[in-house]
Coordinates of C-alpha atoms in Angstrom, one line a residue:
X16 CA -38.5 -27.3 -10.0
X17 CA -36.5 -30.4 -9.8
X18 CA -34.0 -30.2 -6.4
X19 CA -30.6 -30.0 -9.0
X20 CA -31.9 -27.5 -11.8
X21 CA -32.8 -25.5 -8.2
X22 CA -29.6 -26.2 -6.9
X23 CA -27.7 -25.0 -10.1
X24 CA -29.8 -21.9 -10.2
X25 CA -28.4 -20.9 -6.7
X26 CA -24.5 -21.6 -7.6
X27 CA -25.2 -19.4 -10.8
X28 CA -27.1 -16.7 -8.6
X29 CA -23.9 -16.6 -6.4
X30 CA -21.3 -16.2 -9.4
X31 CA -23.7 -13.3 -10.7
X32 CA -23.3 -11.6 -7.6
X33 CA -19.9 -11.8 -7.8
X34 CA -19.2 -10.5 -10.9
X35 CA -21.9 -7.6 -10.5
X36 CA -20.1 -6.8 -7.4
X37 CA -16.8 -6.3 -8.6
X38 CA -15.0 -3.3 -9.4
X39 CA -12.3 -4.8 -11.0
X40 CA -12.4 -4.5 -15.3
X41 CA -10.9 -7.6 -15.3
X42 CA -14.2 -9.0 -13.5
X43 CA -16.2 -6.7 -15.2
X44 CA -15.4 -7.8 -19.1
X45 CA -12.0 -9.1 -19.6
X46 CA -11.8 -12.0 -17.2
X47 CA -15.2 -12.1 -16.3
X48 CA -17.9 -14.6 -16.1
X49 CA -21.6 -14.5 -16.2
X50 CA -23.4 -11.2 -15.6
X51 CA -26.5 -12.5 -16.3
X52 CA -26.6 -16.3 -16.2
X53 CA -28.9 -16.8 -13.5
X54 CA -31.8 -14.6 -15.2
X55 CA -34.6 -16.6 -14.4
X56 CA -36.5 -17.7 -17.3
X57 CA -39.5 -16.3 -19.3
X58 CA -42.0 -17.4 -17.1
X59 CA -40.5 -16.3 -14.5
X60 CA -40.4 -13.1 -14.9
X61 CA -42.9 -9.9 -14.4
X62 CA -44.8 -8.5 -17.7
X63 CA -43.9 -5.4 -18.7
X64 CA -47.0 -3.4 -17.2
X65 CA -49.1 -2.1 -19.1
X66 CA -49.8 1.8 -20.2
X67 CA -52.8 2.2 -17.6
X68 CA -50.1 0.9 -15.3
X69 CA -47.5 2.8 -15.4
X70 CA -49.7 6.6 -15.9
X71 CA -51.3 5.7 -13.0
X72 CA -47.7 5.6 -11.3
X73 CA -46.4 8.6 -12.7
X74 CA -47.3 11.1 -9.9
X75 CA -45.0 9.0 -7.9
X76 CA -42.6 8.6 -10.0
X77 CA -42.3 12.7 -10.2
X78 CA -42.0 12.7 -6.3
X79 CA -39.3 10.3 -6.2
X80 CA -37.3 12.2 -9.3
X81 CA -37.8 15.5 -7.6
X82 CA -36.3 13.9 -4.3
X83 CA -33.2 12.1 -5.3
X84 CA -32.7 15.2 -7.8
X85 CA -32.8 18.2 -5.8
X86 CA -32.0 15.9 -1.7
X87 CA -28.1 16.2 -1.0
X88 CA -26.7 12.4 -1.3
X89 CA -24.0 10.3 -2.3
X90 CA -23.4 9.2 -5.6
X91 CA -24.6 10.5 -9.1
X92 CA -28.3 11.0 -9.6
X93 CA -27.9 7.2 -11.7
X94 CA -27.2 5.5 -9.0
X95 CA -29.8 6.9 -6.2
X96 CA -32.5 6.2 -9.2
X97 CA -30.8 2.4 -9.5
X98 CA -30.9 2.0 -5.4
X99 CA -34.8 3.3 -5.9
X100 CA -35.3 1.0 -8.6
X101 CA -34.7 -1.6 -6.0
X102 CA -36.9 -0.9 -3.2
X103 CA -38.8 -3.8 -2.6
X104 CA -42.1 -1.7 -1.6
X105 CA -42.2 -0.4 -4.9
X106 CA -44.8 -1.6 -7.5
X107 CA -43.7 -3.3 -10.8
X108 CA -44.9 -0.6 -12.9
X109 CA -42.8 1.7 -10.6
X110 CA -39.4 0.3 -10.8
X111 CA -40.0 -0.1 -14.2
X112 CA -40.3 3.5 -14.7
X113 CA -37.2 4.0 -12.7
X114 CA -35.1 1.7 -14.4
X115 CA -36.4 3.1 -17.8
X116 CA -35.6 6.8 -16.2
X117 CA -32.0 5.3 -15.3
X118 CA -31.7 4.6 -18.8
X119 CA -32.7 8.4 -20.3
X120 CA -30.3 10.3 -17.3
X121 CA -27.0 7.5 -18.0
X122 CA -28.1 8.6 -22.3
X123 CA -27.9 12.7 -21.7
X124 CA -25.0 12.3 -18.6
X125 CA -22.9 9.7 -21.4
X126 CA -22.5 7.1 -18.4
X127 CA -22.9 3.8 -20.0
X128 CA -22.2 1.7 -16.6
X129 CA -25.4 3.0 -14.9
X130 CA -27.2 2.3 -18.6
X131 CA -25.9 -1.2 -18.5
X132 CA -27.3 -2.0 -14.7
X133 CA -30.4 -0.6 -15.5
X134 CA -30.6 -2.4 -18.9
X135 CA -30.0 -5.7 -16.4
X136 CA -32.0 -5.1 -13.9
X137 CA -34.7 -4.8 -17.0
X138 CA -33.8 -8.0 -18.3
X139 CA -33.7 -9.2 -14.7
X140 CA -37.2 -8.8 -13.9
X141 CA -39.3 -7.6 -16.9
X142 CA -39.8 -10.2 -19.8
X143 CA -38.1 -8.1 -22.0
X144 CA -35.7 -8.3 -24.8
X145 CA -32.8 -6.4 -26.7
X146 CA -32.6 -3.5 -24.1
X147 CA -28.7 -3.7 -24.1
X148 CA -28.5 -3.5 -28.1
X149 CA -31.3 -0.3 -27.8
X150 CA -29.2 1.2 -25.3
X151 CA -26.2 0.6 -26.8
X152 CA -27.1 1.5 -30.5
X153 CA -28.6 5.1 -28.8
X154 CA -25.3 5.6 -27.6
X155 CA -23.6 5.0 -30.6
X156 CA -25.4 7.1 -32.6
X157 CA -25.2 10.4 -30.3
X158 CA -22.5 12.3 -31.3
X159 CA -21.2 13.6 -27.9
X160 CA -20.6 10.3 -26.8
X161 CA -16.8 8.9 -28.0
X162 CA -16.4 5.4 -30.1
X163 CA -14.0 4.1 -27.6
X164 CA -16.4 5.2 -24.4
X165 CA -19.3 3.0 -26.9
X166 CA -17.1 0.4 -27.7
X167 CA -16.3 -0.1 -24.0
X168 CA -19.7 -0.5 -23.1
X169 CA -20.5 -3.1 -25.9
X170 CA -17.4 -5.5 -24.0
X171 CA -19.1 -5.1 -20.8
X172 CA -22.7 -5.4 -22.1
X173 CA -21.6 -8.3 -24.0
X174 CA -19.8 -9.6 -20.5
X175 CA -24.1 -9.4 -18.5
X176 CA -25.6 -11.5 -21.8
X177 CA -22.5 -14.1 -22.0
X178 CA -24.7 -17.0 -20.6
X179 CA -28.1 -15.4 -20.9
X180 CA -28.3 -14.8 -25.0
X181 CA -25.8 -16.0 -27.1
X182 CA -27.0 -13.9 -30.2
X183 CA -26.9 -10.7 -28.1
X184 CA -23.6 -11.7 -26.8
X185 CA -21.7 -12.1 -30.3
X186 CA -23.8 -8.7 -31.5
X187 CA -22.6 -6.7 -28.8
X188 CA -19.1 -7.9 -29.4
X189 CA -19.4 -7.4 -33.2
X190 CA -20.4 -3.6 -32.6
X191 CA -17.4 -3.4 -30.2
X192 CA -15.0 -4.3 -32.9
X193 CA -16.8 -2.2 -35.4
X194 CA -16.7 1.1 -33.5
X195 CA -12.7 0.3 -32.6
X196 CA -12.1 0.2 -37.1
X197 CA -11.3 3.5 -36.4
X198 CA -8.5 2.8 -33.7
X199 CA -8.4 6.4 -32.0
X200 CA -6.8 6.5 -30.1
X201 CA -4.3 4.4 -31.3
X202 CA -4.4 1.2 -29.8
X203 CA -8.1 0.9 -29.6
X204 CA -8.1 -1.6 -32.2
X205 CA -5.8 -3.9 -30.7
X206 CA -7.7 -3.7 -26.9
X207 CA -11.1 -4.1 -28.5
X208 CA -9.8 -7.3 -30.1
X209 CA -7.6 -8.8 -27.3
X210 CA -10.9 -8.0 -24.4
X211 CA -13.6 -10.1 -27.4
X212 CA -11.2 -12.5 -27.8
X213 CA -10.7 -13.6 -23.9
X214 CA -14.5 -13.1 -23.8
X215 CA -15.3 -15.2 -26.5
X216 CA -12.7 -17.7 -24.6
X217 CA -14.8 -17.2 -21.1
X218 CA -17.6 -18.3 -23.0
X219 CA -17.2 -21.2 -24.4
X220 CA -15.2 -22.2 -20.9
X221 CA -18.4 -21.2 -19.1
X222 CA -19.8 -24.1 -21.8
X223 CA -17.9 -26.4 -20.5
X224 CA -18.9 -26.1 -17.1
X225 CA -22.6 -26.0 -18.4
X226 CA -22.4 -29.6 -19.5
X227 CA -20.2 -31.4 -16.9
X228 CA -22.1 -29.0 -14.1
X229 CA -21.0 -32.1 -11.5
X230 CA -17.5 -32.7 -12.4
X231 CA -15.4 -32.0 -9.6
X232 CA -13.2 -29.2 -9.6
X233 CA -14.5 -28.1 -12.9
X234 CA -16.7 -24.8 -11.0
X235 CA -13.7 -24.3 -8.9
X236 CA -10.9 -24.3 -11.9
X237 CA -13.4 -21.8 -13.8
X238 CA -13.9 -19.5 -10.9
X239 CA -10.4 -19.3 -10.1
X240 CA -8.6 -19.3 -13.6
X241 CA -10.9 -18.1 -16.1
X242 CA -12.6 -15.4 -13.3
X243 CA -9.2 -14.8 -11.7
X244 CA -11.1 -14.8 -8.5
X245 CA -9.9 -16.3 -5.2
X246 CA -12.0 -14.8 -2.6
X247 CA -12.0 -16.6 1.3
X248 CA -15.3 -18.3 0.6
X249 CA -13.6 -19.9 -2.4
X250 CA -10.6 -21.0 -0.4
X251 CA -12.8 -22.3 2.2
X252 CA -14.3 -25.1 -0.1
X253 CA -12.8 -27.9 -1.5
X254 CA -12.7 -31.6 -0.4
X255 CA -8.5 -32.0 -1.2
X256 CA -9.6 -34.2 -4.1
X257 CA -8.3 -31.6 -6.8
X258 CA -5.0 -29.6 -7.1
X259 CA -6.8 -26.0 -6.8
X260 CA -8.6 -27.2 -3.5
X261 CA -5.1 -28.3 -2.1
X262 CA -3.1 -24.9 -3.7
X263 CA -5.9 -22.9 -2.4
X264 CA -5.6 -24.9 1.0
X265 CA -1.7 -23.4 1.0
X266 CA -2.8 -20.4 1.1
X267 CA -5.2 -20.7 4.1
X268 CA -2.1 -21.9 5.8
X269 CA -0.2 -18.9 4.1
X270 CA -2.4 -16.5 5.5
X271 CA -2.3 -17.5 9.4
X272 CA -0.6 -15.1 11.3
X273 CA 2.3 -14.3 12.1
X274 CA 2.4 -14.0 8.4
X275 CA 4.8 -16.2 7.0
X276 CA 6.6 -14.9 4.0
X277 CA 8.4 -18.1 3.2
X278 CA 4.9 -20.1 2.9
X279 CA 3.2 -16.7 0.6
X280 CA 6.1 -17.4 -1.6
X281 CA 5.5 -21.5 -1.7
X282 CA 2.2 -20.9 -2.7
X283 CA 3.0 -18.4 -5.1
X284 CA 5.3 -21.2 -7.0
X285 CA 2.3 -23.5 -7.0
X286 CA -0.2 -21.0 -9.0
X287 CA 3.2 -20.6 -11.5
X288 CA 3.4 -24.2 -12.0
X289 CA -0.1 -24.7 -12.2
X290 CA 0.4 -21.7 -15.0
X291 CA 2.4 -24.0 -17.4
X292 CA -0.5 -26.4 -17.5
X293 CA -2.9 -23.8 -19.0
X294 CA -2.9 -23.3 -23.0
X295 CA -5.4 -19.9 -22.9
X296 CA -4.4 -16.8 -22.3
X297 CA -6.3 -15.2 -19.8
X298 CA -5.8 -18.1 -17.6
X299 CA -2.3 -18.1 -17.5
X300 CA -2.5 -14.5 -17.0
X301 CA -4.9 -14.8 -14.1
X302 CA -2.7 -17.3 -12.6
X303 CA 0.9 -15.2 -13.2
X304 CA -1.2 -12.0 -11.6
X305 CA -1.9 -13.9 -8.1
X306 CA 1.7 -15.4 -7.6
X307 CA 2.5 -12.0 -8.3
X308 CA 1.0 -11.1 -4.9
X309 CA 1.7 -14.0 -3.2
X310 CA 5.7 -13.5 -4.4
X311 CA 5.4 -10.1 -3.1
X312 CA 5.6 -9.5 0.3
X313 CA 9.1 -12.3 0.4
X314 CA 10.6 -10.7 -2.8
X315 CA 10.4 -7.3 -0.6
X316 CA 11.8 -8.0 2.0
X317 CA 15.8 -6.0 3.1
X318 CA 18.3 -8.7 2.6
X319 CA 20.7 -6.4 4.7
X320 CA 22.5 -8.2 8.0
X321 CA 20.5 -7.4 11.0
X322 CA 22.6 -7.5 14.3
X323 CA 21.5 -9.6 16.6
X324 CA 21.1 -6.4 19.7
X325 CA 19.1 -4.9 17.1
X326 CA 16.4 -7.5 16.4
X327 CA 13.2 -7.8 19.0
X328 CA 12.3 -11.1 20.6
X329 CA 9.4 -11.9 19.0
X330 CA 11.3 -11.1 15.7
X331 CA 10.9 -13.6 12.6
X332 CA 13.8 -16.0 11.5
X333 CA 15.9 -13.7 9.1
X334 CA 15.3 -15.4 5.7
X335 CA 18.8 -16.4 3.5
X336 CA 19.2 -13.7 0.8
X337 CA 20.0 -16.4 -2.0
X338 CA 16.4 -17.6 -1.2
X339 CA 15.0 -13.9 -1.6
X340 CA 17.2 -13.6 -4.7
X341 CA 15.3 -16.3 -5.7
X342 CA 11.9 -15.5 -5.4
X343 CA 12.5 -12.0 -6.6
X344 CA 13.4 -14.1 -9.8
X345 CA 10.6 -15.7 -9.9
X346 CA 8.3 -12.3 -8.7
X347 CA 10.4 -10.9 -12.2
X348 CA 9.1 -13.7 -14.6
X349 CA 5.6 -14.1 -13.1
X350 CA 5.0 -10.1 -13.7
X351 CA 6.6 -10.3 -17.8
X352 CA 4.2 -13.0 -18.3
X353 CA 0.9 -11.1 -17.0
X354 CA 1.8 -8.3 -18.6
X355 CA -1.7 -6.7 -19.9
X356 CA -2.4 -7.5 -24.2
X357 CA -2.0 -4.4 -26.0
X358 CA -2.7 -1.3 -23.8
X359 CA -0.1 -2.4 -21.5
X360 CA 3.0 -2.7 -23.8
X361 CA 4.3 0.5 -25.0
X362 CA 7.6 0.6 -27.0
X363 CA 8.5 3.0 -29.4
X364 CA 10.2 1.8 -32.7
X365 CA 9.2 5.1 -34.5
X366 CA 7.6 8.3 -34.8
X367 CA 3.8 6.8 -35.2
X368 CA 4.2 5.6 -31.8
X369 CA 3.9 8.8 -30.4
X370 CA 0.2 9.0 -31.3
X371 CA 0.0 6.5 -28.5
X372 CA 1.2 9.1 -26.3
X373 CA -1.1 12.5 -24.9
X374 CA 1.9 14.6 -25.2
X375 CA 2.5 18.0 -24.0
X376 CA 4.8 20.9 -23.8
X377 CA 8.8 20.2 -24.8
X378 CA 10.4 18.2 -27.4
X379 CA 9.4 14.8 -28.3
X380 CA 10.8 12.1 -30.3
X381 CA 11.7 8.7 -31.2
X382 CA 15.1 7.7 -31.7
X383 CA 17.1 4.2 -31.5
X384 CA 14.0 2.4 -30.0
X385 CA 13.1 5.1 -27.7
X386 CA 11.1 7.9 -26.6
X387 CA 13.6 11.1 -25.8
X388 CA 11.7 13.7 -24.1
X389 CA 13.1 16.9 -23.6
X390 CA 11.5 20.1 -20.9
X391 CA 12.2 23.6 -22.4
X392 CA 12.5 25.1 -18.8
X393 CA 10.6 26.1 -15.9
X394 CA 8.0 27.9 -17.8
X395 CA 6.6 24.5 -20.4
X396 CA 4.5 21.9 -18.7
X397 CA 6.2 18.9 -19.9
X398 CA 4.4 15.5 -19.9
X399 CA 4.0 12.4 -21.7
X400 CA 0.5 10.2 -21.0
X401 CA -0.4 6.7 -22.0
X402 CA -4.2 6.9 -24.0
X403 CA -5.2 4.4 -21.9
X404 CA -6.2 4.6 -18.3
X405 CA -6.2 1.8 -15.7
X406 CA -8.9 0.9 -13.3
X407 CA -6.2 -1.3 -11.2
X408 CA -2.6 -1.7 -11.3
X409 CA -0.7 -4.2 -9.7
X410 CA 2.5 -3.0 -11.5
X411 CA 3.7 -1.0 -13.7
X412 CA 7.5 -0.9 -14.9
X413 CA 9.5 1.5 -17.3
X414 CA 13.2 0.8 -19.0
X415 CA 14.2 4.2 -18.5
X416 CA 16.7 7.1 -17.8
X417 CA 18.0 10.6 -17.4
X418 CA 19.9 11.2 -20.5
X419 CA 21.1 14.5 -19.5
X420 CA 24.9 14.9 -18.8
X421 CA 24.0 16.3 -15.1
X422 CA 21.5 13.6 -14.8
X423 CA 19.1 15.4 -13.4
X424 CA 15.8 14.1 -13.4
X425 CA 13.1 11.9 -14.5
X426 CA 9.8 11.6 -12.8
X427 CA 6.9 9.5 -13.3
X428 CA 3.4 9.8 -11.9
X429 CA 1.1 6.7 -11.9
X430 CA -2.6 6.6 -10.3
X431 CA -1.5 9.3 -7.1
X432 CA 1.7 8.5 -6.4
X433 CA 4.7 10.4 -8.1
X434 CA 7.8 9.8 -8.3
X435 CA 11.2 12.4 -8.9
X436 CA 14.2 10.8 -9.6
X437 CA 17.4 12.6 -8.8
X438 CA 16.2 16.0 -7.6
X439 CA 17.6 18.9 -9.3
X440 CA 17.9 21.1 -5.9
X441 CA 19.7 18.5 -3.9
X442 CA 21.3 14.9 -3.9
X443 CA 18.2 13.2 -3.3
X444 CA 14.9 11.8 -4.9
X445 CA 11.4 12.6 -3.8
X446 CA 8.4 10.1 -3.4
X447 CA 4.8 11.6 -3.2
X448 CA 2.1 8.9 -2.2
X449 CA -1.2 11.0 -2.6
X450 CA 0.1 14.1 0.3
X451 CA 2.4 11.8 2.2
X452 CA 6.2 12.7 0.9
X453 CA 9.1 10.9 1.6
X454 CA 12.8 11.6 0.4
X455 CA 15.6 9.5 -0.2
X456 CA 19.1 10.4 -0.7
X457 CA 21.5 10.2 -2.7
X458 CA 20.4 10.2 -6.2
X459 CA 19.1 7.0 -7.8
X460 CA 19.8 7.0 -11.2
X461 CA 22.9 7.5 -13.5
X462 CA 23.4 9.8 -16.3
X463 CA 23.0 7.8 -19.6
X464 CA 22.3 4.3 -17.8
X465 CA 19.2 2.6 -18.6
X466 CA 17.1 1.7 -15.3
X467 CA 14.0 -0.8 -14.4
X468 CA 11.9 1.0 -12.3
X469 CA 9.1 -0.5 -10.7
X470 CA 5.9 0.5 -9.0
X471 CA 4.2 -2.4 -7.4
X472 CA 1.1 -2.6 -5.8
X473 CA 1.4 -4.0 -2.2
X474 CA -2.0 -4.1 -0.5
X475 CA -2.7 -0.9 0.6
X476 CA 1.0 0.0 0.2
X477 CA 3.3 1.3 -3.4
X478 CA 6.8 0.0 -3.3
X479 CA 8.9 1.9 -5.9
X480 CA 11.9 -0.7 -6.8
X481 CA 14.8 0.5 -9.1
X482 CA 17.2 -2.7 -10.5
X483 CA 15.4 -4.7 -8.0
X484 CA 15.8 -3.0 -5.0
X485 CA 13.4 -1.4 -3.1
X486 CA 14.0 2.4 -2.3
X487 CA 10.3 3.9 -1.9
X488 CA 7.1 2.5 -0.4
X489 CA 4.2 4.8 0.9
X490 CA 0.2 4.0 1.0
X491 CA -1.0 4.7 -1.9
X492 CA -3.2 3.8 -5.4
X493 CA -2.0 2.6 -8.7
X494 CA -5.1 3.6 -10.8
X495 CA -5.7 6.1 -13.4
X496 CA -2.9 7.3 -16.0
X497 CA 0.9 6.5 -16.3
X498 CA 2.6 9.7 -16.9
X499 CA 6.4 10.4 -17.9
X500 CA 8.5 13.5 -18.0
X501 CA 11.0 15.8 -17.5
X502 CA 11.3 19.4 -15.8
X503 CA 13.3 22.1 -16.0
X504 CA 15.3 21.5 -19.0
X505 CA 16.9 18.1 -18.1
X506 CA 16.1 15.3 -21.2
X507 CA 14.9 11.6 -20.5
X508 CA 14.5 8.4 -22.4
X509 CA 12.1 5.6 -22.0
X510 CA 13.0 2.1 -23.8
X511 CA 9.5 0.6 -22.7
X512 CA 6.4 1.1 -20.4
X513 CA 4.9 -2.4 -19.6
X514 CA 1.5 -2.5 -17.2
X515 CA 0.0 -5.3 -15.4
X516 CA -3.7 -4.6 -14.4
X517 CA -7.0 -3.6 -15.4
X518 CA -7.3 -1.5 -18.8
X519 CA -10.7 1.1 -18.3
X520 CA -11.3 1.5 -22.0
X521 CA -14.5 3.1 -21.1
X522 CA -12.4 5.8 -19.3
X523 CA -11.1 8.2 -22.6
X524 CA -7.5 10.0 -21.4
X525 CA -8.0 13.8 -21.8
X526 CA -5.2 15.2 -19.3
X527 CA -2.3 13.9 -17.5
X528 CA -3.3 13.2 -14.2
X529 CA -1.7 14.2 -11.1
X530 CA 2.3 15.8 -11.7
X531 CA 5.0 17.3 -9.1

């Protein structure tokens, strides 16, 4: 093999890697790259073995399913046969087995993910073809599996053969948007559409990056706007000659400690700059999303006069509060603008859009632009659920209030944190990240005033904002459902739910998550 095509084979192995190894949706299918790219080619790759092959293997292959089936061990019985699929002492005909029983256990237990690796790991190492269509048209056609679970899958099988087979790649996508036709829940449509299109995008950007492999910045500008990945090997890189190498270089410089808020925030304003330079979509959401974190940490911080007997020695140089006022500006506009397509815009302009609700328990409606829920007591579960669950969250902001003349209370409940504004027992509000309460007082919110109330995701840490200010933070994990409601017979109103993160389409919405 020629020293460049070798060379290019290892840079497309490492982005595989990448993207296999990522938990994130938006790596996964929505801003992802090439799951499959670096397959090596016919040639290079095992036969399928033969039937004399794999019977004489069989009376191993019992011993390892009766193991990992009835052996205590982490993980589902899909993933121990995946991890025995890759033992490198095993024979061809044996992992091939494996991977094949992978395939039968992900069909009967619905869980397309684990169907998906083992369909790559075929394509990976057996000269096969179409295993991603045969799995995914078996899926499809069993009735216990949903559409939008099926349709899922297709985006992310369509994600592993974006470089590898373009034919596959457009069939997998053509199924997606097929099964979503019947858009139930509602919405599905819309997500299935907006996750093929940025796909389809990716595609023809990886394309570019296939015929100028050399150009400089070209790998670097895909892997950080189009992949939405900036990982410390990827900052580490760069020879200054390009403007991500010498934004990403801000960052390094960002990062060293103490931490420097004011030089977060700088760097922050250069990936929003950079942002009005991109025409596509997912870029300039990918690019919104990391000032967002960069913006953070400055856009957090208490503005409030600190004496000078009460700040330590080692203490940082108080920062002006115009200049916070500022950022948290900026923080504001970067987060409208990577607001997730479809699944995470909610409003309500009349009563069809409570189909894009789970609702139960109390009154429901929609009235003047918004969603009035009212609890009929102590005794009626009250809750209103998005269809659509998240597999990240970096924030997630309502237009809301208490619409009862007492204004008591509105709560919300998003991944494990809950939140209850205005408790109805005393003059306070109560915060719940996973077991870890807190309580504020006084109450937060005003009778009949519409709020913005934020939940951001801060590292390891929630920050609940309301107007802008923070009044809440706790560790915590904003994945999973976003829940509104009431209790004991007060009445609320939500103008608008907006998310910024990760839709899991593969994930179907069947309760209402955790609740206080």
């Amino acid at each position: 093999m020629e020293p460049g095509k070798f060379k290019a084979r290892g840079l497309l192995c490492y982005l595989s890697f990448r993207v296999l190894a990522s938990a994130s949706i938006s790596c996964r299918f929505l801003m992802a790259a090439v799951g499959l790219a670096a397959l090596p080619s016919a040639q290079d790759k095992a036969p399928v073995p033969d039937a004399a092959a794999r019977a004489a293997v069989q009376s191993e292959l019992l011993e390892r399913l009766a193991s990992i089936m009835t052996s205590p061990g982490e993980g589902s019985a899909c993933e121990r046969l995946l991890a025995a699929a890759s033992d490198p002492a095993a024979s061809p005909a044996l992992r091939y087995e494996l991977l094949q029983q992978v395939m039968r256990c992900a069909r009967a237990a619905g869980d397309m993910a684990a169907g998906l690796r083992a369909a790559t790991a075929l394509v990976e190492r057996f000269d096969v073809t179409g295993v991603h269509e045969a799995f995914l048209a078996q899926a499809e056609a069993d009735p216990r599996v949903p559409r939008q679970t099926v349709a899922a899958a297709c985006l992310d099988a369509a994600q592993q053969l974006l470089e590898h087979d373009h034919a596959a790649f457009s069939a997998a996508l053509a199924r997606a948007r097929r099964l979503a036709e019947c858009d139930a829940p509602r919405g599905l449509r819309a997500c299935v559409a907006c996750a093929a299109a940025d796909l389809e995008l990716v595609r023809a950007a990886w394309e570019r990056v296939q015929a100028a492999p050399h150009e400089p910045g070209l790998a670097l500008a895909w892997r950080t706007t189009w992949r939405g990945e900036w990982p410390e090997e990827i900052e580490a890189v760069g020879d200054g000659t390009d403007a991500i190498a010498r934004i990403l270089r801000s960052k390094i410089t960002a990062r060293t400690e103490p931490r420097d808020l004011v030089a977060l925030a700088r760097a922050g304003e250069q990936w929003l700059s950079r942002r009005q330079h991109e025409r596509e979509p997912i870029v300039q959401r990918n690019l919104s999303r990391r000032a967002m974190q960069l913006l953070l940490p400055m856009a957090l911080t208490d503005t409030k006069p600190v004496a000078a007997a009460d700040r330590g020695p080692a203490a940082a140089p108080a920062i002006a509060a115009d200049e916070v006022e500022r950022v948290r500006r900026l923080l504001d506009r970067a987060t409208e603008q990577a607001v997730t397509p479809e699944a995470g815009v909610l409003r309500f302009a009349d009563a069809a859009d409570l189909d894009r609700l789970l609702i139960a328990g109390g009154e429901w409606r929609i009235e003047q632009g918004r969603l009035c829920g009212r609890s009929l007591g102590p005794d009626v579960a009250t809750r209103a659920t998005a269809r659509f669950a998240w597999r990240r969250i970096d924030c997630v902001t309502f237009r809301a209030g208490i619409q009862s003349a007492d204004g008591l209370n509105l709560r919300l409940a998003v991944g494990n944190v809950n939140v209850l504004f205005n408790w109805e027992v005393a003059d306070c509000n109560h915060f719940y990240f996973g077991d870890t309460r807190t309580a504020a007082a006084p109450r937060v919110l005003q009778a009949g005033k519409e709020h913005t109330i934020q939940l951001r995701q801060c590292g390891d840490q929630v920050a609940v904002c309301v107007d802008g200010h923070r009044v809440a933070a706790g560790p915590g994990r904003l994945d999973g459902t976003v829940t509104v409601y009431p209790a004991l017979g007060s009445e609320i109103f939500v103008r608008s739910i907006d998310v910024v993160g990760d839709v899991d389409l593969g994930r179907v919405v069947a309760d209402h998550g955790s609740s206080r």
